[in-house]
Coordinates of C-alpha atoms in Angstrom, one line a residue:
Chain A
M1 CA -33.4 2.8 -20.1
Q2 CA -30.1 4.0 -19.3
R3 CA -31.0 7.4 -17.7
T4 CA -33.3 4.5 -14.7
D5 CA -30.2 3.2 -13.9
E6 CA -28.1 6.0 -12.7
I7 CA -28.5 6.6 -9.8
L8 CA -25.7 9.3 -8.4
K9 CA -25.2 12.0 -10.4
I10 CA -23.1 14.4 -9.3
K11 CA -23.2 17.7 -11.3
D12 CA -19.8 20.4 -11.1
L13 CA -19.1 19.9 -8.2
H14 CA -16.7 22.2 -5.5
T15 CA -15.2 21.5 -2.0
A16 CA -12.8 23.6 -1.0
F17 CA -11.5 24.1 2.7
R18 CA -10.7 27.4 4.7
I19 CA -7.1 27.4 4.8
N20 CA -5.9 31.0 7.0
D21 CA -9.5 32.4 5.9
R22 CA -9.3 31.8 2.1
Y23 CA -11.2 28.5 0.6
Y24 CA -9.1 26.3 -1.7
D25 CA -11.0 24.1 -3.9
A26 CA -10.3 20.4 -3.1
V27 CA -12.6 18.9 -5.5
D28 CA -12.6 21.3 -8.7
G29 CA -15.7 21.1 -10.8
V30 CA -16.4 17.1 -11.1
S31 CA -19.1 15.7 -12.5
L32 CA -19.7 12.2 -12.4
T33 CA -23.0 9.4 -12.3
L34 CA -22.9 6.0 -11.0
K35 CA -24.7 3.5 -12.6
R36 CA -26.6 0.2 -10.8
N37 CA -24.4 -2.6 -10.8
E38 CA -21.3 -0.9 -11.6
I39 CA -17.7 -0.8 -9.9
L40 CA -16.9 3.0 -10.3
A41 CA -12.9 3.2 -8.9
I42 CA -11.3 6.4 -8.5
V43 CA -8.0 6.6 -9.0
G44 CA -5.3 9.1 -8.0
E45 CA -2.1 9.9 -5.6
S46 CA -2.5 11.0 -2.6
G47 CA -3.8 14.9 -2.4
C48 CA -6.0 14.7 -5.0
G49 CA -9.3 15.2 -3.7
K50 CA -10.7 11.4 -4.3
S51 CA -11.1 11.0 -0.7
T52 CA -12.6 14.2 -0.3
L53 CA -15.1 13.3 -3.3
A54 CA -16.1 10.1 -0.8
T55 CA -16.3 12.8 2.5
S56 CA -18.8 15.4 0.3
I57 CA -21.4 12.9 -1.0
I58 CA -21.9 11.3 2.6
G59 CA -21.3 14.2 3.8
L60 CA -18.6 13.7 6.5
Y61 CA -16.9 16.7 6.3
D62 CA -16.2 19.4 9.1
Q63 CA -18.7 22.2 7.8
S64 CA -17.3 25.0 9.8
K65 CA -14.1 24.7 7.5
T66 CA -15.8 23.1 4.4
R67 CA -17.7 24.5 1.6
V68 CA -19.5 22.4 -0.9
Q69 CA -20.8 24.2 -3.9
G70 CA -22.7 21.9 -7.1
E71 CA -25.0 18.8 -6.9
I72 CA -24.7 15.5 -5.7
L73 CA -28.6 14.1 -6.9
Y74 CA -29.9 11.0 -5.1
K75 CA -33.4 10.3 -6.6
T76 CA -33.9 13.7 -7.1
Q77 CA -32.4 15.3 -3.6
N78 CA -29.4 16.8 -3.5
L79 CA -27.6 15.8 -0.8
V80 CA -25.9 19.1 -0.8
S81 CA -28.1 21.1 0.2
L82 CA -30.0 18.4 2.6
N83 CA -29.5 19.4 6.8
E84 CA -27.8 17.1 9.0
D85 CA -31.2 15.7 10.0
H86 CA -32.3 14.4 6.3
L87 CA -28.4 13.6 5.4
N88 CA -28.9 11.1 8.4
E89 CA -32.0 9.0 6.9
I90 CA -29.9 8.5 4.1
R91 CA -26.6 7.9 5.3
G92 CA -26.4 4.0 6.4
S93 CA -29.6 3.0 4.8
E94 CA -29.4 4.3 0.9
I95 CA -24.8 4.9 1.5
G96 CA -23.2 3.0 2.7
M97 CA -19.5 4.0 3.5
I98 CA -16.4 1.0 3.9
F99 CA -13.8 2.9 5.6
Q100 CA -9.7 2.5 4.9
D101 CA -8.9 1.2 8.4
P102 CA -11.0 -0.9 9.7
L103 CA -9.7 -0.6 13.7
S104 CA -10.0 3.3 13.9
S105 CA -13.9 2.9 12.5
L106 CA -14.9 0.6 14.8
N107 CA -15.8 1.5 18.3
P108 CA -13.3 -0.4 20.4
L109 CA -16.2 -0.6 24.0
M110 CA -18.8 -2.0 21.9
R111 CA -19.2 -6.0 20.5
V112 CA -18.9 -6.5 16.8
G113 CA -22.7 -7.7 17.0
D114 CA -24.0 -4.2 18.6
Q115 CA -22.4 -2.2 15.9
I116 CA -23.5 -3.9 14.0
E117 CA -27.0 -4.0 14.6
E118 CA -27.0 0.1 15.6
G119 CA -27.7 0.2 12.0
L120 CA -30.3 -1.3 11.9
I121 CA -32.0 0.2 14.9
Y122 CA -31.9 3.8 13.2
H123 CA -33.1 2.5 9.6
T124 CA -35.3 0.0 10.2
K125 CA -38.5 -1.0 11.8
L126 CA -37.7 -4.4 12.3
S127 CA -37.9 -6.4 16.6
S128 CA -35.0 -6.9 18.5
E129 CA -35.0 -10.8 17.8
E130 CA -35.2 -9.8 14.0
R131 CA -32.5 -7.9 14.1
K132 CA -30.1 -10.4 16.1
K133 CA -31.3 -13.0 13.4
R134 CA -30.0 -10.0 10.8
V135 CA -26.4 -9.5 12.3
L136 CA -25.7 -13.6 12.3
E137 CA -27.2 -13.6 8.6
L138 CA -24.9 -10.6 8.2
L139 CA -21.3 -12.1 9.0
Q140 CA -22.8 -15.1 7.5
Q141 CA -22.8 -13.3 4.0
V142 CA -19.5 -12.0 4.8
G143 CA -17.5 -14.5 5.1
I144 CA -17.4 -15.3 8.8
Q145 CA -17.3 -18.6 10.0
N146 CA -19.1 -19.2 13.4
P147 CA -21.2 -15.4 13.3
E148 CA -22.9 -16.0 16.9
R149 CA -19.0 -16.6 18.5
V150 CA -18.0 -13.4 16.6
A151 CA -21.0 -11.0 17.2
R152 CA -20.0 -11.0 20.8
Q153 CA -16.1 -10.5 20.3
F154 CA -14.4 -6.9 20.4
P155 CA -13.0 -5.6 17.1
H156 CA -9.3 -6.0 19.1
Q157 CA -10.2 -9.3 19.6
L158 CA -10.1 -10.4 15.8
S159 CA -7.3 -9.8 13.0
G160 CA -7.4 -7.4 10.0
G161 CA -8.9 -8.7 7.5
M162 CA -12.4 -10.3 10.0
R163 CA -12.4 -6.1 11.0
Q164 CA -13.3 -5.1 7.5
R165 CA -15.4 -8.1 6.9
V166 CA -17.3 -6.6 9.8
I167 CA -17.0 -2.7 8.7
I168 CA -18.6 -4.2 5.4
A169 CA -21.6 -6.3 7.2
I170 CA -22.4 -2.4 8.6
A171 CA -22.3 -0.9 5.2
I172 CA -24.2 -3.8 3.6
S173 CA -26.7 -4.2 6.9
C174 CA -29.7 -1.9 5.2
K175 CA -29.1 -2.8 1.8
P176 CA -28.4 0.4 0.1
K177 CA -28.0 1.1 -3.1
I178 CA -24.8 2.9 -3.1
L179 CA -21.5 1.6 -1.4
I180 CA -18.1 4.0 -1.0
A181 CA -15.5 1.7 -0.3
D182 CA -12.5 4.5 0.4
E183 CA -9.1 2.3 0.1
P184 CA -11.0 -0.7 1.8
T185 CA -8.1 -3.3 1.2
T186 CA -5.0 -0.9 1.8
A187 CA -4.3 -1.4 4.9
L188 CA -4.8 -5.9 4.2
D189 CA -2.5 -8.5 2.9
V190 CA -2.6 -9.4 -0.6
T191 CA -4.4 -13.4 0.7
I192 CA -6.7 -11.3 2.2
Q193 CA -7.1 -8.5 -0.1
A194 CA -8.4 -11.0 -2.6
Q195 CA -10.6 -12.3 -0.3
I196 CA -12.7 -9.1 0.6
L197 CA -12.5 -7.9 -3.1
D198 CA -14.0 -11.1 -3.9
L199 CA -16.4 -10.7 -1.4
L200 CA -17.6 -7.5 -2.7
L201 CA -17.9 -8.6 -6.0
A202 CA -20.2 -11.1 -4.8
L203 CA -22.3 -9.1 -2.5
Q204 CA -22.6 -6.1 -5.8
Q205 CA -24.3 -9.4 -7.6
E206 CA -26.3 -9.6 -4.9
T207 CA -27.5 -6.5 -4.1
G208 CA -26.9 -5.1 -7.7
A209 CA -25.9 -1.9 -5.4
G210 CA -23.9 0.3 -7.5
I211 CA -19.6 0.9 -5.6
I212 CA -17.5 4.0 -5.8
L213 CA -14.1 1.8 -4.9
I214 CA -11.5 4.2 -4.1
T215 CA -8.0 3.5 -4.3
H216 CA -4.5 4.4 -5.6
D217 CA -3.4 0.9 -5.9
L218 CA -4.0 0.0 -10.0
G219 CA -4.2 -3.5 -9.6
V220 CA -7.2 -3.3 -7.6
V221 CA -8.5 -1.7 -10.7
A222 CA -7.9 -3.6 -12.9
E223 CA -8.9 -6.9 -11.3
V224 CA -12.7 -5.4 -10.0
A225 CA -13.7 -1.7 -11.9
D226 CA -16.4 -1.8 -14.3
R227 CA -15.2 1.7 -15.0
V228 CA -12.3 4.1 -13.7
V229 CA -12.2 7.7 -12.9
V230 CA -8.5 8.9 -12.8
M231 CA -8.2 12.7 -10.9
Y232 CA -5.4 14.6 -10.6
A233 CA -5.6 17.9 -9.0
G234 CA -8.9 18.3 -7.4
E235 CA -9.8 17.3 -11.3
I236 CA -10.7 14.5 -13.4
I237 CA -7.9 14.1 -16.1
E238 CA -9.8 10.9 -17.5
E239 CA -12.7 8.3 -17.6
A240 CA -13.1 5.3 -19.1
P241 CA -14.4 1.9 -18.9
V242 CA -11.8 -0.3 -17.3
R243 CA -10.6 -2.1 -20.5
E244 CA -10.1 1.0 -22.5
I245 CA -8.1 3.0 -20.1
F246 CA -5.9 -0.1 -19.3
L247 CA -5.4 -1.0 -22.7
H248 CA -5.1 2.6 -24.7
P249 CA -4.8 5.1 -21.4
K250 CA -4.4 8.2 -23.4
H251 CA -3.7 11.5 -20.9
P252 CA -0.1 11.6 -19.8
Y253 CA -0.6 11.9 -16.1
T254 CA -2.3 8.5 -16.2
R255 CA 0.3 6.8 -19.1
S256 CA 2.6 7.9 -16.4
L257 CA 1.3 5.9 -13.6
F258 CA 1.0 3.3 -15.8
H259 CA 5.1 3.0 -16.4
S260 CA 5.8 4.1 -12.6
I261 CA 4.4 0.4 -11.8
P262 CA 7.2 -2.7 -11.0
Q263 CA 5.4 -5.3 -12.3
M264 CA 5.4 -9.1 -12.0
Y265 CA 5.3 -10.3 -15.1
S266 CA 7.4 -7.6 -17.0
S267 CA 10.8 -6.3 -17.1
S268 CA 12.3 -3.0 -17.4
D269 CA 15.3 -2.0 -15.4
R270 CA 13.9 1.2 -14.7
L271 CA 10.9 2.4 -13.6
N272 CA 9.1 6.2 -15.0
V273 CA 9.9 8.3 -12.9
I274 CA 7.3 11.7 -13.2
Q275 CA 9.2 14.8 -12.8
G276 CA 8.7 17.3 -10.2
M277 CA 5.8 17.2 -7.3
V278 CA 2.0 17.1 -6.9
P279 CA 1.3 20.7 -6.2
S280 CA 0.2 20.9 -2.6
L281 CA -3.3 22.8 -2.2
T282 CA -2.5 26.5 -1.5
N283 CA -0.9 26.5 -5.2
L284 CA -2.7 24.3 -7.0
P285 CA -2.2 25.8 -10.7
R286 CA -5.7 27.0 -11.5
N287 CA -5.6 28.3 -15.2
G288 CA -4.7 25.3 -18.1
C289 CA -2.9 22.1 -17.9
R290 CA -2.6 21.2 -14.5
F291 CA 0.0 18.2 -15.6
A292 CA 1.9 20.7 -17.8
S293 CA 4.4 21.6 -15.3
R294 CA 5.4 18.2 -15.0
I295 CA 5.4 17.3 -18.5
P296 CA 7.8 20.6 -20.0
W297 CA 9.7 19.1 -22.9
I298 CA 5.7 19.1 -24.6
R299 CA 5.4 22.9 -26.2
K300 CA 3.3 24.9 -24.6
E301 CA 0.8 25.2 -27.3
A302 CA -0.4 21.5 -27.1
H303 CA -2.0 22.9 -24.1
E304 CA -5.7 23.8 -23.9
K305 CA -6.4 28.1 -22.4
N306 CA -9.6 26.2 -20.6
P307 CA -8.7 22.4 -20.2
H308 CA -12.0 20.7 -21.1
L309 CA -13.0 16.3 -21.0
H310 CA -13.3 15.9 -24.6
E311 CA -14.6 12.4 -25.8
V312 CA -11.5 10.7 -27.4
A313 CA -13.6 7.4 -28.3
P314 CA -16.8 6.0 -26.9
N315 CA -17.5 6.5 -23.4
H316 CA -13.3 7.9 -23.0
F317 CA -13.0 11.2 -21.9
V318 CA -9.4 12.7 -21.5
R319 CA -9.1 16.6 -20.4
C320 CA -7.0 19.3 -22.6
T321 CA -5.5 18.0 -25.9
C322 CA -1.7 17.3 -24.6
W323 CA -2.0 13.9 -24.8
K324 CA -2.1 14.1 -28.9
E325 CA 1.4 15.0 -28.6
F326 CA 2.9 13.3 -25.4
H327 CA 6.0 11.7 -25.3
F328 CA 7.6 10.0 -22.4
N329 CA 11.1 11.9 -22.0
R330 CA 13.5 9.6 -22.7
G331 CA 16.8 9.3 -20.6
G332 CA 17.3 13.7 -20.1
N333 CA 14.7 13.4 -16.3
T334 CA 16.3 12.7 -12.8
Chain B
M1 CA 31.7 -14.8 -1.7
S2 CA 29.5 -14.0 0.8
F3 CA 30.6 -11.3 3.3
M4 CA 28.2 -12.3 6.7
V5 CA 26.3 -15.5 7.1
I6 CA 23.1 -16.0 9.5
Q7 CA 22.7 -19.4 10.4
D8 CA 19.7 -20.4 12.5
L9 CA 18.5 -16.8 13.7
K10 CA 16.1 -17.4 16.3
V11 CA 13.3 -14.7 18.2
H12 CA 11.4 -16.1 20.5
Y13 CA 9.7 -13.7 23.0
P14 CA 8.4 -15.2 25.9
V15 CA 4.6 -14.7 27.2
R16 CA 4.5 -14.1 30.4
G17 CA 1.6 -15.2 32.9
G18 CA -0.3 -16.9 35.8
I19 CA 0.3 -16.3 39.4
F20 CA 4.0 -15.3 39.7
N21 CA 4.2 -13.6 36.1
Q22 CA 6.2 -16.8 34.9
V23 CA 6.9 -17.5 31.8
V24 CA 4.4 -19.6 30.1
D25 CA 4.6 -19.9 26.1
Y26 CA 6.9 -18.3 23.4
V27 CA 6.0 -16.5 20.5
Y28 CA 8.5 -17.6 17.8
A29 CA 8.1 -14.8 15.5
V30 CA 11.7 -16.0 14.2
D31 CA 12.4 -20.0 14.2
G32 CA 15.6 -20.9 12.5
V33 CA 16.5 -18.4 9.9
S34 CA 20.1 -18.8 7.3
M35 CA 20.7 -16.5 5.2
E36 CA 24.1 -15.6 3.4
F37 CA 25.0 -12.0 1.9
E38 CA 27.4 -11.4 -1.1
S39 CA 28.2 -7.8 -2.1
G40 CA 26.4 -6.2 -4.7
K41 CA 23.3 -8.5 -4.4
A42 CA 19.6 -7.7 -3.4
Y43 CA 17.9 -10.5 -1.5
G44 CA 14.2 -9.8 -0.9
L45 CA 12.2 -10.8 2.1
V46 CA 9.1 -11.6 1.2
G47 CA 5.9 -12.5 3.4
E48 CA 2.3 -11.3 4.8
S49 CA 2.2 -8.9 8.0
G50 CA 3.2 -10.8 11.5
C51 CA 5.3 -13.7 9.6
G52 CA 8.6 -12.0 11.0
K53 CA 10.4 -10.3 8.3
S54 CA 10.5 -6.7 10.3
T55 CA 11.6 -9.3 13.3
T56 CA 14.5 -10.9 11.2
G57 CA 16.2 -7.4 9.7
K58 CA 16.0 -6.0 13.3
A59 CA 17.5 -8.9 15.1
I60 CA 20.1 -8.6 12.1
V61 CA 21.2 -4.9 12.7
G62 CA 20.5 -5.9 16.1
L63 CA 17.8 -4.1 17.6
E64 CA 15.9 -7.6 18.5
K65 CA 17.4 -9.2 20.8
I66 CA 18.5 -12.6 18.9
T67 CA 17.7 -16.2 21.2
S68 CA 19.5 -18.0 19.5
G69 CA 21.8 -19.0 16.5
R70 CA 24.5 -16.3 15.1
V71 CA 25.0 -13.7 12.7
I72 CA 28.9 -14.0 11.4
Y73 CA 30.3 -10.7 9.9
E74 CA 33.4 -11.0 7.4
G75 CA 34.2 -14.5 9.9
I76 CA 33.5 -12.3 13.0
N77 CA 30.8 -13.5 15.2
V78 CA 28.7 -10.1 16.3
T79 CA 25.5 -12.0 17.5
N80 CA 24.5 -9.8 20.7
K81 CA 27.3 -7.0 20.9
R82 CA 25.8 -3.8 19.1
N83 CA 27.1 -2.4 22.1
N84 CA 30.6 -1.5 20.8
R85 CA 30.3 1.3 18.7
K86 CA 33.2 1.4 16.8
S87 CA 32.6 -2.5 15.4
T88 CA 33.3 -2.8 11.6
F89 CA 29.9 -4.5 11.7
N90 CA 28.1 -1.2 13.2
R91 CA 29.3 0.4 10.5
E92 CA 28.6 -1.5 7.7
V93 CA 25.1 -2.9 8.2
Q94 CA 23.2 0.1 7.9
M95 CA 19.2 0.4 7.8
I96 CA 15.8 2.0 6.2
F97 CA 12.7 2.5 8.2
Q98 CA 9.5 2.3 6.7
D99 CA 8.1 5.3 8.3
A100 CA 10.4 7.8 6.8
H101 CA 8.5 10.4 9.1
S102 CA 9.1 8.6 12.4
S103 CA 12.6 7.7 11.9
L104 CA 13.9 10.8 11.8
N105 CA 14.3 12.9 14.9
P106 CA 11.4 15.9 14.6
R107 CA 14.2 18.2 16.5
K108 CA 16.8 17.7 14.7
R109 CA 18.4 19.6 11.3
V110 CA 18.8 18.0 8.1
R111 CA 22.5 18.6 9.2
D112 CA 22.5 16.7 12.6
I113 CA 20.2 14.0 11.1
I114 CA 23.3 13.2 9.0
A115 CA 26.0 13.9 10.5
E116 CA 25.4 11.4 13.8
P117 CA 26.3 8.4 11.7
I118 CA 29.1 10.8 10.3
H119 CA 30.0 11.3 14.4
N120 CA 30.0 7.8 15.5
F121 CA 32.5 6.3 13.0
L122 CA 34.2 8.2 11.1
K123 CA 37.1 11.2 12.5
L124 CA 36.3 13.9 10.1
S125 CA 37.4 17.6 10.9
P126 CA 34.5 19.5 10.9
K127 CA 35.3 21.3 7.7
E128 CA 35.3 17.3 6.2
E129 CA 32.2 17.0 8.1
E130 CA 30.8 19.0 6.4
R131 CA 31.7 18.7 2.9
K132 CA 30.6 15.3 3.3
I133 CA 27.2 16.0 4.6
C134 CA 26.6 18.3 1.3
E135 CA 28.2 15.5 -1.1
L136 CA 25.5 13.2 0.5
L137 CA 22.7 15.5 -0.3
E138 CA 23.6 15.9 -3.7
I139 CA 23.7 11.9 -4.0
V140 CA 20.2 12.1 -2.6
G141 CA 19.4 14.9 -5.2
M142 CA 18.6 17.7 -2.9
P143 CA 20.1 20.9 -2.9
E144 CA 22.6 22.1 -0.1
D145 CA 20.7 24.3 1.5
V146 CA 18.3 22.2 2.9
K147 CA 21.0 20.8 5.4
Y148 CA 19.2 24.3 8.0
K149 CA 15.5 22.5 7.7
Y150 CA 14.0 20.3 9.9
P151 CA 12.0 16.8 8.9
H152 CA 8.6 18.1 9.3
E153 CA 8.7 20.7 5.9
F154 CA 9.6 17.6 3.7
S155 CA 7.3 15.1 1.9
G156 CA 7.1 11.6 2.3
G157 CA 9.9 11.0 -0.6
Q158 CA 12.1 14.2 0.1
K159 CA 11.8 11.9 3.7
Q160 CA 12.7 8.7 2.7
R161 CA 15.8 10.6 0.3
L162 CA 16.9 11.3 3.8
G163 CA 16.6 8.0 4.9
I164 CA 18.6 6.7 2.8
A165 CA 21.5 9.6 3.1
R166 CA 21.6 8.4 7.3
A167 CA 21.8 5.3 6.3
I168 CA 24.7 5.7 3.0
A169 CA 26.7 8.2 5.1
T170 CA 29.4 5.6 7.0
N171 CA 29.5 4.0 3.0
P172 CA 27.9 0.4 4.3
K173 CA 28.6 -3.1 2.1
L174 CA 24.4 -3.6 3.6
I175 CA 21.2 -1.8 3.4
I176 CA 18.7 -3.9 5.3
A177 CA 15.3 -1.9 3.7
D178 CA 11.9 -2.6 5.8
E179 CA 9.2 -1.3 3.6
P180 CA 11.6 1.4 1.7
V181 CA 8.9 2.5 -0.4
S182 CA 5.1 1.2 1.4
A183 CA 4.4 4.1 2.7
L184 CA 4.8 6.0 -0.9
D185 CA 2.4 7.0 -3.6
I186 CA 3.3 5.1 -7.0
S187 CA 5.3 8.2 -8.9
V188 CA 7.7 9.0 -5.6
Q189 CA 7.9 5.1 -5.3
A190 CA 9.2 5.2 -8.7
Q191 CA 11.9 7.7 -7.5
I192 CA 13.0 5.8 -4.8
L193 CA 13.3 2.6 -6.4
N194 CA 15.4 4.0 -9.5
F195 CA 17.6 5.7 -7.4
M196 CA 18.5 2.8 -4.8
K197 CA 19.1 1.4 -7.7
D198 CA 21.4 3.7 -8.8
I199 CA 23.5 4.0 -5.3
Q200 CA 23.5 -0.3 -5.3
N201 CA 25.5 -0.2 -8.8
E202 CA 27.7 2.9 -7.9
F203 CA 28.8 1.8 -4.6
G204 CA 28.4 -2.3 -5.0
L205 CA 25.7 -2.0 -2.2
S206 CA 24.0 -5.4 -1.0
Y207 CA 20.6 -4.9 0.5
L208 CA 17.4 -6.9 2.6
F209 CA 15.1 -6.1 0.7
I210 CA 11.7 -6.5 2.9
S211 CA 8.1 -5.6 1.6
H212 CA 5.0 -7.6 1.2
D213 CA 4.7 -5.6 -2.4
L214 CA 5.8 -9.0 -5.2
G215 CA 6.2 -6.5 -7.5
V216 CA 8.6 -4.1 -5.9
V217 CA 10.4 -7.2 -4.5
K218 CA 10.5 -8.6 -8.1
H219 CA 11.9 -5.5 -9.3
M220 CA 15.4 -4.7 -7.5
C221 CA 16.5 -8.3 -6.2
D222 CA 17.9 -11.0 -7.1
Y223 CA 16.9 -13.5 -4.2
I224 CA 13.8 -14.3 -2.8
S225 CA 12.7 -16.0 0.6
I226 CA 9.4 -15.8 1.3
M227 CA 8.7 -16.2 4.3
Y228 CA 5.1 -17.5 6.7
K229 CA 5.1 -18.0 11.0
G230 CA 8.8 -16.9 11.4
R231 CA 10.4 -19.3 8.9
F232 CA 11.4 -19.6 5.5
V233 CA 9.2 -21.7 3.0
E234 CA 10.8 -21.3 0.0
T235 CA 14.1 -19.5 -1.4
G236 CA 15.5 -18.9 -4.5
T237 CA 16.2 -16.7 -7.5
K238 CA 13.8 -14.2 -8.7
F239 CA 13.5 -16.6 -11.9
D240 CA 12.6 -20.0 -9.0
I241 CA 10.0 -18.5 -7.1
Y242 CA 8.9 -16.3 -10.0
N243 CA 8.4 -18.8 -12.8
N244 CA 8.9 -22.0 -11.0
P245 CA 6.7 -21.8 -7.2
Q246 CA 6.7 -24.8 -5.5
H247 CA 5.3 -24.8 -2.1
I248 CA 1.8 -24.2 -2.0
Y249 CA 2.1 -21.3 0.6
T250 CA 4.3 -19.1 -2.7
K251 CA 1.6 -20.2 -5.2
R252 CA -1.1 -18.8 -2.9
L253 CA 0.7 -15.8 -2.5
L254 CA 1.5 -15.4 -5.9
S255 CA -2.4 -15.8 -7.2
A256 CA -3.5 -13.1 -5.0
I257 CA -1.6 -10.5 -6.2
P258 CA -3.7 -8.0 -8.4
Q259 CA -2.4 -7.9 -11.9
V260 CA -2.6 -4.7 -14.0
T261 CA -4.1 -5.7 -16.9
P262 CA -8.1 -5.9 -16.7
I263 CA -7.5 -8.7 -19.7
G264 CA -8.2 -12.0 -18.7
R265 CA -9.4 -11.3 -15.1
E266 CA -12.0 -13.7 -15.1
R267 CA -9.4 -17.0 -15.5
R268 CA -7.2 -15.1 -12.7
K269 CA -10.2 -15.7 -10.3
R270 CA -10.8 -19.4 -11.4
E271 CA -7.2 -19.8 -10.6
R272 CA -7.1 -17.9 -7.3
I273 CA -10.1 -20.0 -6.5
K274 CA -8.5 -23.4 -7.2
V275 CA -5.1 -22.5 -5.3
E276 CA -7.3 -21.4 -2.2
N277 CA -8.9 -24.8 -2.7
D278 CA -5.2 -26.8 -2.9
Y279 CA -3.9 -24.7 0.3
R280 CA -6.6 -26.1 2.3
E281 CA -6.6 -29.8 1.0
Q282 CA -2.7 -29.8 0.6
Y283 CA -1.6 -27.7 3.7
K284 CA -1.1 -30.7 6.1
N285 CA 1.5 -32.0 2.8
Y286 CA 4.1 -29.0 3.6
F287 CA 3.7 -28.6 7.7
D288 CA 4.5 -31.0 10.5
E289 CA 2.2 -31.4 12.7
K290 CA 2.4 -28.6 15.4
E291 CA 2.2 -26.5 11.8
R292 CA 5.6 -25.2 11.3
V293 CA 6.4 -24.9 8.7
L294 CA 9.1 -28.0 7.2
D295 CA 13.1 -27.4 6.8
L296 CA 13.8 -26.0 3.9
I297 CA 15.4 -28.9 1.3
P298 CA 17.0 -28.0 -2.0
I299 CA 15.7 -29.0 -5.1
T300 CA 18.0 -26.9 -6.9
S301 CA 21.2 -25.6 -6.5
T302 CA 19.5 -21.9 -6.0
H303 CA 16.2 -23.4 -5.2
N304 CA 15.0 -24.8 -1.6
V305 CA 11.7 -25.6 -1.1
A306 CA 10.4 -26.4 2.9
A307 CA 8.5 -29.6 1.9
L308 CA 8.8 -33.3 2.0
P309 CA 11.6 -34.9 0.7
K310 CA 9.0 -37.3 -1.3
G311 CA 6.6 -34.1 -1.7
V312 CA 8.3 -32.7 -4.3
I313 CA 8.8 -33.5 -7.7

């Protein structure tokens, strides 16, 4: 039963960028699965490889500068080894993508209706009239009040929230099985963000798609996700169901992050600061626990030599063993 | 005692059109805003994009022309008189910008960037100036040898620190911080916020903290003003706004903020939908027929709400 629910399976994915004739892994051995009807949140700070992971799945990387190894299995096909033509058949129809900046991902010279129709032309056999009807249906589905008018408008005539709705309409136009949302609400105001998140949830219940939600906003994750993957320096460092990870975070990085957020309903005077900086791609520590240098007050023996993901509770995975000894460094870090 | 008062500040942009490019209408970016600043306190200005919060900040420091209203600094009217380089107002009110990268001149070294306000306002000998620069870098926690580097050599958080170093170079009384952390990652954001609190305690600074992030504003500020369509809909202490919001817009804004816990998210969603419906139904009770936000009326000594006098409990 469980097996059939899995719609995407990533096995040991390495995505490397070429810098000065050497390849550096930005995504370093990531394995994960996405189930039907599930919202999987991928969380991490900038540079942790979360967006790279998304572009690897959908094949939107610069071929000449990127090397992708590993397996991304979708319906028995390995997306990594597919050529551009085959990928084009899947992109947009089976896997939809929602980008962060709604203005720069829409064509400014094309009417909104035509942009939504584009995907239908490529991926469906609908007649021109049926397509027009479907476009209006989609606009209605994403909560746009007067679809006929909006379909004739250009992107610059719409507000940010409306543009993001259009992007979502494009992404779901061919009823994809997988939806990848890369920071879908980061550019929006909180009230609009709440509307867009509610919309995503409603659409998911309707279509049963699996959604990969990439974000750095832990509030958004807490509101909508089912399962959470935390990434740091190209690796998954913790993976758990949403309640588990928010109530019992284990990895030092996850715990530090939670303590860094200024929260509405708690009032500690000082926020936790993670010592040091996120290492850049070219000098990532590739051996041992990658977070070790940022928690130097934890003794070295606490870390594993080759940190693996361990199942510490049902469906709760944590990399390395340092979480057992981790405690916050009170006072001593400025 | 307030050292700075803003009275009925208005910034209107003309909209031109027609045959002779006449002024056909105005955009009321800021439309009648009043504030008072006391030393050592932090004030938050919260609102959605386009509500006029950044324009208010810029108008106060003189980066936008004020249409009407007055800015009174220590008893002197300084409205639209910012050309005087030696005025105490220019020296003592400084600004930190959202995008630290584009607010630093890419062709200048860190040393020259920080030295600029010192040149303008303080008469120091070259030696003293050098010492002052090192002092400032130490305050923002950066090593001395960064003096000869260029802005692009730093990370986002470090650039924001340089922006802060420049702002505190002239010992200001008030710093206007326009979304100082919204471009930063959570852990870097925590660093900058802690640091801004430290220098506030150390130098008795006041902040005008402009942000759309209510969590950050709550963490930093004593008084909060909620802005919508160029006007304040509600002002009060942190406690007034978060625990006893009165205006329907404030309630809507607060209910839209995602909470960092998955517990009770179904309940929060129902609440949000209820507030959203209330907002639609009660909209006309809080706005006049031109959809303008009503005037503020006091409900306690610190708490003001824009509403009809009888509409408030």
